[in-house]
Coordinates of C-alpha atoms and ligand atoms in Angstrom, one line a residue:
X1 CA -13.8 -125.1 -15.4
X2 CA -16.6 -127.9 -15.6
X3 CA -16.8 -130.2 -18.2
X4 CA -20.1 -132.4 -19.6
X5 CA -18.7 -136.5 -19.4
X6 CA -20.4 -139.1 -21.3
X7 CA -20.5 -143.1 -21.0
X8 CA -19.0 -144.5 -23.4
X9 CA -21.0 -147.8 -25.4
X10 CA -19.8 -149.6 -28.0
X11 CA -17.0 -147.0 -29.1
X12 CA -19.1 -143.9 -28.9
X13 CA -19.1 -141.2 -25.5
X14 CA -23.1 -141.0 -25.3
X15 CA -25.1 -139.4 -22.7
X16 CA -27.6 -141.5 -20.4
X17 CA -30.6 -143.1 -22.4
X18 CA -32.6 -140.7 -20.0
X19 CA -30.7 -137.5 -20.3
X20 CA -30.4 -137.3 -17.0
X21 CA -26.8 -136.1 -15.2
X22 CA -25.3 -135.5 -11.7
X23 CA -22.9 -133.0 -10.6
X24 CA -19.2 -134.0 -8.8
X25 CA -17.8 -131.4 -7.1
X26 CA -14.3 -130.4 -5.5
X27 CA -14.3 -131.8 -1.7
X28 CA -11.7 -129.0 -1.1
X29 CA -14.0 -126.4 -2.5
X30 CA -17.8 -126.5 -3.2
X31 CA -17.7 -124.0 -5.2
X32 CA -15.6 -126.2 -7.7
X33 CA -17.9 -127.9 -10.6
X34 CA -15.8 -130.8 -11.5
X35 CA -18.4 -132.0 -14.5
X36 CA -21.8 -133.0 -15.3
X37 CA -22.1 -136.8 -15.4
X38 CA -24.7 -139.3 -17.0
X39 CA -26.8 -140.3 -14.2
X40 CA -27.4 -144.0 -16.1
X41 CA -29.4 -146.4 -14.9
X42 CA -31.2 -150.0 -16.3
X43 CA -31.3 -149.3 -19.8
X44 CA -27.6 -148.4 -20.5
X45 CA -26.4 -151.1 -18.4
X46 CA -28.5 -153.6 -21.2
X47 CA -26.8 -151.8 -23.7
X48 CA -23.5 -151.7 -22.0
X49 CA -23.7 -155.5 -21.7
X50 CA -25.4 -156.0 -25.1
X51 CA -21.9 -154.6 -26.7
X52 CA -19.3 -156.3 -24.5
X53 CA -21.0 -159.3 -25.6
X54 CA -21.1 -158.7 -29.1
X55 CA -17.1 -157.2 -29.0
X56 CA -15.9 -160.4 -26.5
X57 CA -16.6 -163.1 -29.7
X58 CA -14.1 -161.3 -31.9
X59 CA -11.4 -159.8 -29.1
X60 CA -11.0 -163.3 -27.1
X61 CA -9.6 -164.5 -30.6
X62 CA -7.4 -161.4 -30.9
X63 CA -4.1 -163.3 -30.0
X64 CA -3.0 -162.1 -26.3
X65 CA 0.4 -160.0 -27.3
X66 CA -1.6 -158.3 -29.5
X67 CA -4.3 -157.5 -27.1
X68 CA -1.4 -156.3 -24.8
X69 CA -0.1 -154.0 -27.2
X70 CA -3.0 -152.0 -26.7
X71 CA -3.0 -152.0 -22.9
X72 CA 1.2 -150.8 -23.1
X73 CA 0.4 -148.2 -25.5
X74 CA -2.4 -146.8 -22.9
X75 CA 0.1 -147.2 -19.9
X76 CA 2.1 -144.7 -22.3
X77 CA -0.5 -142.6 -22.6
X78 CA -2.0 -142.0 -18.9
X79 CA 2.3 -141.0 -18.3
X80 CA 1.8 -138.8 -21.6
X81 CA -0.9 -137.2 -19.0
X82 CA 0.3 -138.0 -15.7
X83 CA 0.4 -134.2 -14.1
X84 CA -3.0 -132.9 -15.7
X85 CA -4.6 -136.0 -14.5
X86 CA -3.3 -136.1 -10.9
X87 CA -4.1 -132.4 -11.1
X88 CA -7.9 -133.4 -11.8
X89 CA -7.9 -136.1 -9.6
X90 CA -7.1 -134.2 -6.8
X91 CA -9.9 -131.6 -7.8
X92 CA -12.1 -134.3 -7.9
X93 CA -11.5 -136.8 -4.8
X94 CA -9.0 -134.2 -2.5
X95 CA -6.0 -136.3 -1.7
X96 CA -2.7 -134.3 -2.1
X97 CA -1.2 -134.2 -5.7
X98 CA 1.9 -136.5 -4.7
X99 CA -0.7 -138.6 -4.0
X100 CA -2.6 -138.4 -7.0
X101 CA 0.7 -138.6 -9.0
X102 CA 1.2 -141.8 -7.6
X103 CA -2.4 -143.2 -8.0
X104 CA -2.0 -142.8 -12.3
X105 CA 1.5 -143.8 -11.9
X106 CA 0.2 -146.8 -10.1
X107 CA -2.3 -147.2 -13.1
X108 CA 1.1 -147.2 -15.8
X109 CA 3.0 -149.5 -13.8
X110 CA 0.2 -152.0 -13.8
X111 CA -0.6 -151.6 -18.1
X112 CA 3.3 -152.1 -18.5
X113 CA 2.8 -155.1 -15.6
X114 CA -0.6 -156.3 -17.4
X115 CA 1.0 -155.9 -21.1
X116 CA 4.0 -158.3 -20.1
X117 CA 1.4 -161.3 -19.4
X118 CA 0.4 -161.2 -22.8
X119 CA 3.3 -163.4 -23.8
X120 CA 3.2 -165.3 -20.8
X121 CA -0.4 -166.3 -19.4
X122 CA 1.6 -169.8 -18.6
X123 CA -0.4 -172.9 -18.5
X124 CA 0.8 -176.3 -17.0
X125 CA 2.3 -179.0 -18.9
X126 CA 1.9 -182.6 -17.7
X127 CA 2.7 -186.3 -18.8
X128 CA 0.1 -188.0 -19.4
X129 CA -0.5 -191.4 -17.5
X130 CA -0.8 -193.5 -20.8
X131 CA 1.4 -193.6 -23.8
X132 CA 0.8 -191.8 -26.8
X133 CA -1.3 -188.9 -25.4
X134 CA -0.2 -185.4 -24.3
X135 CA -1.9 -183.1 -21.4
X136 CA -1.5 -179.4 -20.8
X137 CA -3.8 -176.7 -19.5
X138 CA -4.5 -173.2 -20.6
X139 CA -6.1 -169.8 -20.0
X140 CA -9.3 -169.1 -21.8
X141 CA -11.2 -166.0 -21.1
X142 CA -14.0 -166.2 -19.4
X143 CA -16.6 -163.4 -20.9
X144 CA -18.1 -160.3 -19.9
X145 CA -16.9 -158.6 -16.6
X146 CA -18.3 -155.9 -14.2
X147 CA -15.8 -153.7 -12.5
X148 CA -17.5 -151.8 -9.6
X149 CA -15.0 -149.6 -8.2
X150 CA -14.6 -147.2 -4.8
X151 CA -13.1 -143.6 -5.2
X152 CA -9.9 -143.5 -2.8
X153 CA -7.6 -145.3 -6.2
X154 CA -10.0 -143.5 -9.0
X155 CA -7.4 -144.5 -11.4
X156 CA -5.0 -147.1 -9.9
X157 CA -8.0 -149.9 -8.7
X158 CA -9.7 -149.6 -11.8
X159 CA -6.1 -150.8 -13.8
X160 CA -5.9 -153.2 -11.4
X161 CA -9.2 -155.2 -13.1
X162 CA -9.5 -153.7 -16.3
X163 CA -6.1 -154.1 -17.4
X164 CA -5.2 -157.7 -16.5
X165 CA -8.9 -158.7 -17.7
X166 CA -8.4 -157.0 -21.4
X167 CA -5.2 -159.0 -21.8
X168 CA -6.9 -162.4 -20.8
X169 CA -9.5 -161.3 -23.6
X170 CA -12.2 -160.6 -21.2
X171 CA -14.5 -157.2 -22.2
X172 CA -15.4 -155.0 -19.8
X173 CA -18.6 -153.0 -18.3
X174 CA -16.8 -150.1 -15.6
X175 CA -18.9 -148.8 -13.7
X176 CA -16.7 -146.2 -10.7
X177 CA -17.8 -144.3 -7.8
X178 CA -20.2 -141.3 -7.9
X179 CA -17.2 -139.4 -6.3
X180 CA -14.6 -140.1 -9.2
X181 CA -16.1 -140.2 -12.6
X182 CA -14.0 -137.8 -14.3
X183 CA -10.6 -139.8 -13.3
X184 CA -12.8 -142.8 -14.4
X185 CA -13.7 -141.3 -17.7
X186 CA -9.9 -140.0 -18.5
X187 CA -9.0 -143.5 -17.9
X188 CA -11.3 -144.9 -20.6
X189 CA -10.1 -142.1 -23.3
X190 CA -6.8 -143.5 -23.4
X191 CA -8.0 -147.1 -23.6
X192 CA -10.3 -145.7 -26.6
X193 CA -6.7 -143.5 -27.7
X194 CA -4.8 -147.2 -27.6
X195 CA -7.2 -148.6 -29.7
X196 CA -9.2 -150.9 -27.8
X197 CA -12.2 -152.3 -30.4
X198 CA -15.2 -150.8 -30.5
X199 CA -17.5 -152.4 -27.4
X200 CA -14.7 -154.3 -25.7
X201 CA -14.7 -151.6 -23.0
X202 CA -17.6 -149.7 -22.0
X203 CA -18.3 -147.0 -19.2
X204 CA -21.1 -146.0 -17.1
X205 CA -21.5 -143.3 -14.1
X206 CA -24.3 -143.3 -11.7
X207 CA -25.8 -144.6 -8.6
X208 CA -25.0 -148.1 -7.0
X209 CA -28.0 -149.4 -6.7
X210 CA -28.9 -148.2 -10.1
X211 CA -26.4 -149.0 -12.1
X212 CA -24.5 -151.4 -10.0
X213 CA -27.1 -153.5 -8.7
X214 CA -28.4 -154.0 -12.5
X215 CA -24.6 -154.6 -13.9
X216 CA -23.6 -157.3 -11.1
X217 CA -27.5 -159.2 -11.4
X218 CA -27.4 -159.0 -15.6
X219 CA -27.3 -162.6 -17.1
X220 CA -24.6 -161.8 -19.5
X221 CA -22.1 -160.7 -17.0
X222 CA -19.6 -163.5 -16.4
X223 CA -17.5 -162.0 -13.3
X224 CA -18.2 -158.9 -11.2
X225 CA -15.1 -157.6 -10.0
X226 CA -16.0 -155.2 -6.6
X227 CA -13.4 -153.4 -4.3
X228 CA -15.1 -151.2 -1.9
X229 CA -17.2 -151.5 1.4
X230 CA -17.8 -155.0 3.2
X231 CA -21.8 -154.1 3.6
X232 CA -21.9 -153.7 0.0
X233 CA -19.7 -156.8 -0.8
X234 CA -22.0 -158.7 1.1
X235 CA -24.8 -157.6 -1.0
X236 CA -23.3 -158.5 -4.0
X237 CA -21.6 -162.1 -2.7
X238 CA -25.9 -162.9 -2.4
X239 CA -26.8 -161.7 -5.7
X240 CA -23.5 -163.5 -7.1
X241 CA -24.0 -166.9 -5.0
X242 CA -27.4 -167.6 -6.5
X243 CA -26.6 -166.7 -9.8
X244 CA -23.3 -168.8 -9.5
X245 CA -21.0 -165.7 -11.2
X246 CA -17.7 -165.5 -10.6
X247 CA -17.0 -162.6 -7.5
X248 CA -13.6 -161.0 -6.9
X249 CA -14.0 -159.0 -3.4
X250 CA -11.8 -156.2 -1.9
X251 CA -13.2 -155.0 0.5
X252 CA -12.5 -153.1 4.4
X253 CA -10.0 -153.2 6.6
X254 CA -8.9 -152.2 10.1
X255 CA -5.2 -152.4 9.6
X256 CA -2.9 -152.1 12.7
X257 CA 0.8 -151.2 13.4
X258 CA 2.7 -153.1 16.0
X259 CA 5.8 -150.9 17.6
X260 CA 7.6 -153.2 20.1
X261 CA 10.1 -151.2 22.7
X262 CA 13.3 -152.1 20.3
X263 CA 11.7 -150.7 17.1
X264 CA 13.5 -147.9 15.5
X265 CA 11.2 -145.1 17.0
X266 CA 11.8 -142.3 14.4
X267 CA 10.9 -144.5 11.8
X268 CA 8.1 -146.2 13.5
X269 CA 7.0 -142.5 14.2
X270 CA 7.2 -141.7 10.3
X271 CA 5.5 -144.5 9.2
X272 CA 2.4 -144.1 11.3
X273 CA 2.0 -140.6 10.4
X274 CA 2.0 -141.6 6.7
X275 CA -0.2 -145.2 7.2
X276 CA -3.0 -142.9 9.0
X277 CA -3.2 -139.7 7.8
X278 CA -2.1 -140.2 4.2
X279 CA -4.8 -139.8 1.9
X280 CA -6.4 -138.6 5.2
X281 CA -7.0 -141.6 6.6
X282 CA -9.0 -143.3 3.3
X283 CA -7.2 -146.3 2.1
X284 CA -8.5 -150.1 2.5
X285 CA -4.9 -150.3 3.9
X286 CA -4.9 -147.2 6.5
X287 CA -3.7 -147.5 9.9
X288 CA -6.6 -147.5 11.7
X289 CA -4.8 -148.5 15.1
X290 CA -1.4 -148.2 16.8
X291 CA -0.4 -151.2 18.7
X292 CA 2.3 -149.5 21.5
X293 CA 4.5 -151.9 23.7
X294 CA 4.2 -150.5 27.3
X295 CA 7.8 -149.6 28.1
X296 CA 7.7 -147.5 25.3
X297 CA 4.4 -146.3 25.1
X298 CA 4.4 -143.1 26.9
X299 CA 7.0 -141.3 24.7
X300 CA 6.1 -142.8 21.5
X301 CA 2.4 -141.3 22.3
X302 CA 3.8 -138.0 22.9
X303 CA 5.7 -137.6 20.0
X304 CA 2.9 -139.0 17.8
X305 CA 0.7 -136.4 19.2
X306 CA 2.4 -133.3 18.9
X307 CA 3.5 -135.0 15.2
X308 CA -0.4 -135.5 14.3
X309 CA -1.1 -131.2 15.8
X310 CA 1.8 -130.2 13.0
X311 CA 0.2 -131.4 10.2
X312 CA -0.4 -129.4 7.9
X313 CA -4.3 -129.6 6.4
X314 CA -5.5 -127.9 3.6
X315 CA -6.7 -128.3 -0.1
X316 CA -3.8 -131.3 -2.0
X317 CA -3.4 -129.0 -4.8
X318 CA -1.3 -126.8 -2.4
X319 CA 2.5 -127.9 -2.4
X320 CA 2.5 -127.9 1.1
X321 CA -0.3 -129.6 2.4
X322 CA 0.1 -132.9 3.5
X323 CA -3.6 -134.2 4.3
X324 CA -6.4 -133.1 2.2
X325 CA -10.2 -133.0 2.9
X326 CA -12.5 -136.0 3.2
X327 CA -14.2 -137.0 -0.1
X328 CA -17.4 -135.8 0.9
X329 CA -19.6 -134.4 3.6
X330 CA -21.0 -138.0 4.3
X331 CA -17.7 -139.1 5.2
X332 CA -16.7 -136.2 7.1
X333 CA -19.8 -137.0 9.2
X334 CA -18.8 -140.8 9.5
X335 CA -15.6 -139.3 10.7
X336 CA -17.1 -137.3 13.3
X337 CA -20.0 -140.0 14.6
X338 CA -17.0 -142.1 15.3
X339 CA -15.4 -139.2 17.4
X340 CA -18.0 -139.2 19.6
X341 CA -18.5 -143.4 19.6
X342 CA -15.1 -143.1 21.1
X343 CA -15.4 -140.3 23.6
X344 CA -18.4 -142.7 24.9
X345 CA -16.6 -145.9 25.0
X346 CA -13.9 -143.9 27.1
X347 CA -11.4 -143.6 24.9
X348 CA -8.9 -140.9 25.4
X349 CA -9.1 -137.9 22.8
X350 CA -5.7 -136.5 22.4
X351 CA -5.2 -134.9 19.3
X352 CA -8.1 -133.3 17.0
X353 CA -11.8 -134.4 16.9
X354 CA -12.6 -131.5 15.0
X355 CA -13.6 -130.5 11.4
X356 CA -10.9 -127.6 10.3
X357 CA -12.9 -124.4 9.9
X358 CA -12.6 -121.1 8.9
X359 CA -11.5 -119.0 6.0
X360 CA -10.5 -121.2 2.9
X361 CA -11.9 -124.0 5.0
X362 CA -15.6 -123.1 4.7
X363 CA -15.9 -124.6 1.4
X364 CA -14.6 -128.2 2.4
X365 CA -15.0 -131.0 4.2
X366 CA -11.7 -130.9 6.6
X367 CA -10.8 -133.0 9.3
X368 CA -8.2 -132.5 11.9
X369 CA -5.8 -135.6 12.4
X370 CA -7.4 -137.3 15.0
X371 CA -5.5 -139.7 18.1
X372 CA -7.3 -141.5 21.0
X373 CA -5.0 -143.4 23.3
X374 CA -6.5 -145.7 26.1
X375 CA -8.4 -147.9 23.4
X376 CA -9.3 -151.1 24.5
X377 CA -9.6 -154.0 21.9
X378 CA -13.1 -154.3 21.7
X379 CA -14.3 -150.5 21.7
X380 CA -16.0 -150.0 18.3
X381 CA -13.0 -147.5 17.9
X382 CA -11.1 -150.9 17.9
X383 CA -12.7 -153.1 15.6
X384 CA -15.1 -150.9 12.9
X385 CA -13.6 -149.7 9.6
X386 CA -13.9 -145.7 9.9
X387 CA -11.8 -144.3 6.6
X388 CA -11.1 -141.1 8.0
X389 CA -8.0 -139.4 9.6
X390 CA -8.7 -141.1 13.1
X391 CA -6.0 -143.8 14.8
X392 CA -6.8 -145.5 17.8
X393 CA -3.5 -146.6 20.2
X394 CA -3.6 -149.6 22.4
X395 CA -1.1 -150.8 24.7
X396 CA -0.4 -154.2 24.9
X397 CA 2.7 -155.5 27.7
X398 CA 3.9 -158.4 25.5
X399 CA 4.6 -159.4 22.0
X400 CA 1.8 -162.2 22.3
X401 CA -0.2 -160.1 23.2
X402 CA 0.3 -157.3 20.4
X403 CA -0.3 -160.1 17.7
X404 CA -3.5 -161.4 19.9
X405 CA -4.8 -157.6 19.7
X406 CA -3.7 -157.2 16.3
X407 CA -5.8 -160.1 14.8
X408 CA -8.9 -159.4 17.1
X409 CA -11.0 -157.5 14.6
X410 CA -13.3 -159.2 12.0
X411 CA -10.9 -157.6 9.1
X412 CA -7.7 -158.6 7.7
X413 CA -6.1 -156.6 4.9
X414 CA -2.6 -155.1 6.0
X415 CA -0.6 -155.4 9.1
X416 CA 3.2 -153.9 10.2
X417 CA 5.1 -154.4 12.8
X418 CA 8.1 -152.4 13.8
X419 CA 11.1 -154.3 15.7
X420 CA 15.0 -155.1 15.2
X421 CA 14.5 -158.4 16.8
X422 CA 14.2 -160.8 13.8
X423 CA 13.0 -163.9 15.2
X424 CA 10.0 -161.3 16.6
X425 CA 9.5 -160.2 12.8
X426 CA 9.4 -164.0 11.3
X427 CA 7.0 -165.1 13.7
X428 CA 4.9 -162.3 13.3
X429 CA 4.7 -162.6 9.4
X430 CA 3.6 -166.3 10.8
X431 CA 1.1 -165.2 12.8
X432 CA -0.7 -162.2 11.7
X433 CA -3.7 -162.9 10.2
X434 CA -3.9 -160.5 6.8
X435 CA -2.9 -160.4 3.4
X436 CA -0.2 -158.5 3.6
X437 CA 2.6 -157.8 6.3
X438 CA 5.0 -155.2 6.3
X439 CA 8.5 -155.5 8.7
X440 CA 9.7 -151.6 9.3
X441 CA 7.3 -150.2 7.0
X442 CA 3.9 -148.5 7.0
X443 CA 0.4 -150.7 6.4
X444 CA 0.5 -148.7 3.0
X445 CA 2.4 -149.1 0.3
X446 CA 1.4 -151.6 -2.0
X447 CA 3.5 -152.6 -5.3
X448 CA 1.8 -154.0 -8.0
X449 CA 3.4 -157.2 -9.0
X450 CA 3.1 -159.0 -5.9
X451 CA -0.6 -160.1 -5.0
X452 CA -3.0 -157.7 -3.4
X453 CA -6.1 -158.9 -0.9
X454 CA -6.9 -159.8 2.6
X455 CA -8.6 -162.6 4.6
X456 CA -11.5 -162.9 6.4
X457 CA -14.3 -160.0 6.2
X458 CA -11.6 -157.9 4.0
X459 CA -12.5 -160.6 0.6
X460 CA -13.3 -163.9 -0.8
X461 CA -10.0 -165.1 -1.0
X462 CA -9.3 -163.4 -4.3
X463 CA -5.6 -161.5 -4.8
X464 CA -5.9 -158.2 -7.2
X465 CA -2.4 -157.1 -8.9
X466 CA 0.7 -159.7 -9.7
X467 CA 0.0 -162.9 -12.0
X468 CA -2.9 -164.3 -9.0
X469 CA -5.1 -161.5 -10.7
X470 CA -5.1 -164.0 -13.8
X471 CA -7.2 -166.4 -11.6
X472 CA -9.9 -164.1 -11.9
X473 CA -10.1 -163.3 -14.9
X474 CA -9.3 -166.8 -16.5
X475 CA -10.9 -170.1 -16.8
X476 CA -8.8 -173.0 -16.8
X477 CA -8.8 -175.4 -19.6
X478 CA -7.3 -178.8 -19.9
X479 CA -6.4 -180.5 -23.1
X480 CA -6.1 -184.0 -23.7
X481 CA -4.7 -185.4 -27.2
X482 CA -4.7 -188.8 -27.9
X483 CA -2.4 -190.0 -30.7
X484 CA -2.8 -193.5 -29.4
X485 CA -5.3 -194.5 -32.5
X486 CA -7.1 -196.6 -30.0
X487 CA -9.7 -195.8 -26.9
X488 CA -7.4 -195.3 -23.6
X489 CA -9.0 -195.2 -20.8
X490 CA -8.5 -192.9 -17.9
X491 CA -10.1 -193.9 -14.1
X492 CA -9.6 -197.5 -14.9
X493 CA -7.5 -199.6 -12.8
X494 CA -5.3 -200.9 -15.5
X495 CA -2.7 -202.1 -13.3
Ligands
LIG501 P1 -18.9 -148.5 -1.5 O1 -19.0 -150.0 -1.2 O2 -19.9 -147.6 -1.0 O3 -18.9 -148.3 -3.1 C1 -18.1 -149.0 -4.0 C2 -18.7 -149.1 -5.3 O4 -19.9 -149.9 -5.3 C3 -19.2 -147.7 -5.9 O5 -18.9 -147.7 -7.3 C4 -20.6 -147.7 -5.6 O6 -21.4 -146.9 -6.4 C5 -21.0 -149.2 -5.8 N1 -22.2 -149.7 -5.1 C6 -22.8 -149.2 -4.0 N2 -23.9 -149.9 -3.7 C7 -24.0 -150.9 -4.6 C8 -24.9 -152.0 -4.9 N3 -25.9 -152.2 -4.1 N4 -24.7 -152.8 -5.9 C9 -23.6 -152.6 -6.7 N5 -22.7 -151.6 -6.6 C10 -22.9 -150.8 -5.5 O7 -17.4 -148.1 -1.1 P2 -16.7 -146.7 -1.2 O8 -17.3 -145.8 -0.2 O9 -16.7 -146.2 -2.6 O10 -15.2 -147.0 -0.9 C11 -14.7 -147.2 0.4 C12 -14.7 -148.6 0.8 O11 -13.9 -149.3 -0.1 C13 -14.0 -148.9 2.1 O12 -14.7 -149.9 2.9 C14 -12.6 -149.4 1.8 O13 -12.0 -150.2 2.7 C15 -12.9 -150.2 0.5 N6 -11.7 -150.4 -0.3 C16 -11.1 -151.6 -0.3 C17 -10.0 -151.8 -1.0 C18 -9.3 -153.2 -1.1 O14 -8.6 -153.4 -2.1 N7 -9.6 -154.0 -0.1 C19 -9.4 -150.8 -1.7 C20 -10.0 -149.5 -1.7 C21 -11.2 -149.3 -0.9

């Protein structure tokens, strides 16, 4: 059953100023109306901005536990709801319903995680270096922020921003992807539910470059938080950088697994199956590549493939499917250009390379779990983001070598390495190059207390989740009281 979404402005669901809507539909079925969105464009984004900035004056004096209250009793909400809306989510993005479960529980964790700052938002303390006179910093908000947000987390990445940013007393413009309005929209009725103020939050669906483009360039927008593509990051660091606005950036990676020849194999085998084909292959933090130490490169490949053949594709609202389709037909055909980039380069195609046709298929865009082995590092296989279900295996004959090959792409979001030798794992955590490193685990898996982000072409040095997200949302201030009665004065040599 379809359903008619609004934006929502200044406390009220209205439709586009120019009545114009766009359909999302089920990437497991086409024949599956998800809803009719507003296809927005300039003019709600001005009055979109116009109400954040009217609602910021009053809510950044709303004292921060109070403003917290509201973001806990929405985190109570979305697990009120958790099952219908992983149910829609999966309808409306594809990835399997354990998934989705996880993707709004990541969302409550994150409000109850968010709601906690409120009493804490710690500032800094110091003596001051003359007598009489006391220095501390604090937190202040710093305005009107523009979350821009891609549709593999529809629920999860937008808590990320919006939550932490509503307790620092920031209000908020959301704008999601044109593949996950509905989980977008659900999200903002239980902010609206919770009580947020009239204009402190406000939603808008539709294009990038028309609603996007507008939101991130408008004069009254302090901070644009983005997590998506590093093309369109780029785009926006230029509109940003000569506007001098605050830009948060999560953006691509090409993550890789190490397995050296004294790794658990079993494990290392279950973990790679889950870092790549889990949301089928369409996570910033996928396993893109398999780094194999030669001696035991030959059987872990063969177990991998005939792993990757069994697994079971179909649509994620069926218990036993464990990867769903691709989000959309453009992505499907990403998937496949790069299936045939590699059979050029030389690679080795050894499991899949195929969409999944066929009755209950038709309807879809499935993709079978795809393996090349013989990839060299710099194939395009090797280095380029592809967010599909498609791992590339290199073998590498030393451990220096496996971290060289490992850091040789222009990305660095998450990284794994799977070994029993210790003083292998510590000087890999050394040495990687990424924002995240995981010992005997999957490149997937983030929690959301500790700090989320990557280096190089993956952000701009910004980390999303645990108190770090704070710094984004946040300007410092520092206080200085003089109780001296007389002029003191700093920067002087008074010695
Ligand atoms: P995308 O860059 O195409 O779109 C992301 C968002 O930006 C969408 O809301 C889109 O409508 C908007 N947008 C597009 N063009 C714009 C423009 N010119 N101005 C302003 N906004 C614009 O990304 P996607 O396809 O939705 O998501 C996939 C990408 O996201 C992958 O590259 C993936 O690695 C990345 N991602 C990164 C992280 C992370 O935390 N590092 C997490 C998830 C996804």
């Amino acid at each position: 059953m379809s359903e008619t979404y609004h934006n929502f402005i200044d406390g009220k669901w209205v439709p586009a100023r120019s009545g114009k809507t766009f359909e999302n539909r089920n990437p497991a079925n086409q024949e599956d109306l998800v809803g009719l969105f507003p296809d927005s464009d300039e003019s709600d984004v001005n009055a979109a901005v116009a109400a954040a900035r009217r609602a910021y004056e009053s809510w950044r004096l709303v004292p921060a536990p109070r403003r917290a209250e509201i973001v806990r009793r929405a985190a109570t909400l979305l697990e009120e709801r958790k099952e219908d809306l992983a149910r829609l989510m999966t309808r409306e993005m594809g990835k399997v319903l354990a998934e989705t479960r996880g993707d709004v529980q990541e969302a409550i964790d994150c409000g109850y995680f968010a709601s906690g700052e409120g009493r804490r938002l710690y500032g800094d303390t110091a003596p001051s270096e003359m007598p009489n006179k006391v220095a501390y910093s604090v937190r202040m908000p710093v305005g009107v922020c523009a979350m821009i947000t891609p549709w593999n987390f529809p629920m999860a990445i937008p808590s990320w921003k919006i939550f932490p940013a509503l307790v620092c007393g920031n209000a908020v413009v959301f704008k999601p992807a044109t593949d996950t309005p509905a989980s977008a929209a659900k999200f903002v009725d239980v902010l609206a539910e919770a009580g947020i103020p009239d204009g402190v939050v406000n939603f808008l669906t539709g294009g990038g470059k028309s609603v996007g483009g507008p939101l991130a360039a408008h004069p009254d927008v302090r901070v644009v938080s983005f997590t998506g593509s590093s093309e369109v990051g780029r785009v926006l660091a230029r509109e940003c950088g000569t506007r001098l606005k605050r830009l948060s950036l999560e953006l691509g990676g090409k993550n890789a697994q190490i397995v050296m020849e004294d790794a658990n194999l079993d494990l290392a085998l279950e973990g790679v199956l889950w870092g790549a084909f889990g949301t089928t292959g369409q996570r910033c933090t996928a396993t893109s590549r398999l780094i194999l130490h030669r001696p035991i490169a030959g059987v872990f490949l063969e177990r991998l493939i005939e792993a990757a053949r069994a697994l079971k594709v179909g649509d994620g609202l069926n218990p036993s499917t464990q990867v769903g389709p691709l989000v959309n037909e453009g992505q499907r055909e990403t998937t496949a250009a790069y299936v045939e980039i590699g059979k050029k380069e030389g690679a080795e195609l050894v499991s899949g390379g195929e969409p999944v046709t066929g009755r209950g298929f038709d309807q879809g865009f499935f993709y079978r779990p795809t393996v090349f082995a013989k990839v060299r590092p710099n194939m395009r296989l090797a280095r380029e983001e592809i967010f599909g279900p498609v791992l590339s295996v290199l073998t590498v004959d030393s451990f220096e070598e496996a971290i060289h090959v490992q850091n040789d792409t222009p990305y660095g979001l998450s990284s794994s390495i799977y070994t029993q030798d210790v003083n292998r794992a510590m000087r890999a955590i050394r040495d990687i190059e990424a924002g995240i490193t995981y010992v005997n685990g999957p490149t997937i898996g983030a929690e959301v207390h500790m700090p989320f982000g990557g280096v190089k072409d993956t952000g701009n040095g910004h980390r999303e989740a645990s108190h770090t997200v704070l710094d984004v949302f946040t300007e410092w201030k520092t206080v200085y009281i003089d109780y001296s009665g007389k002029l003191q004065r700093a920067q002087i040599d008074n010695h």
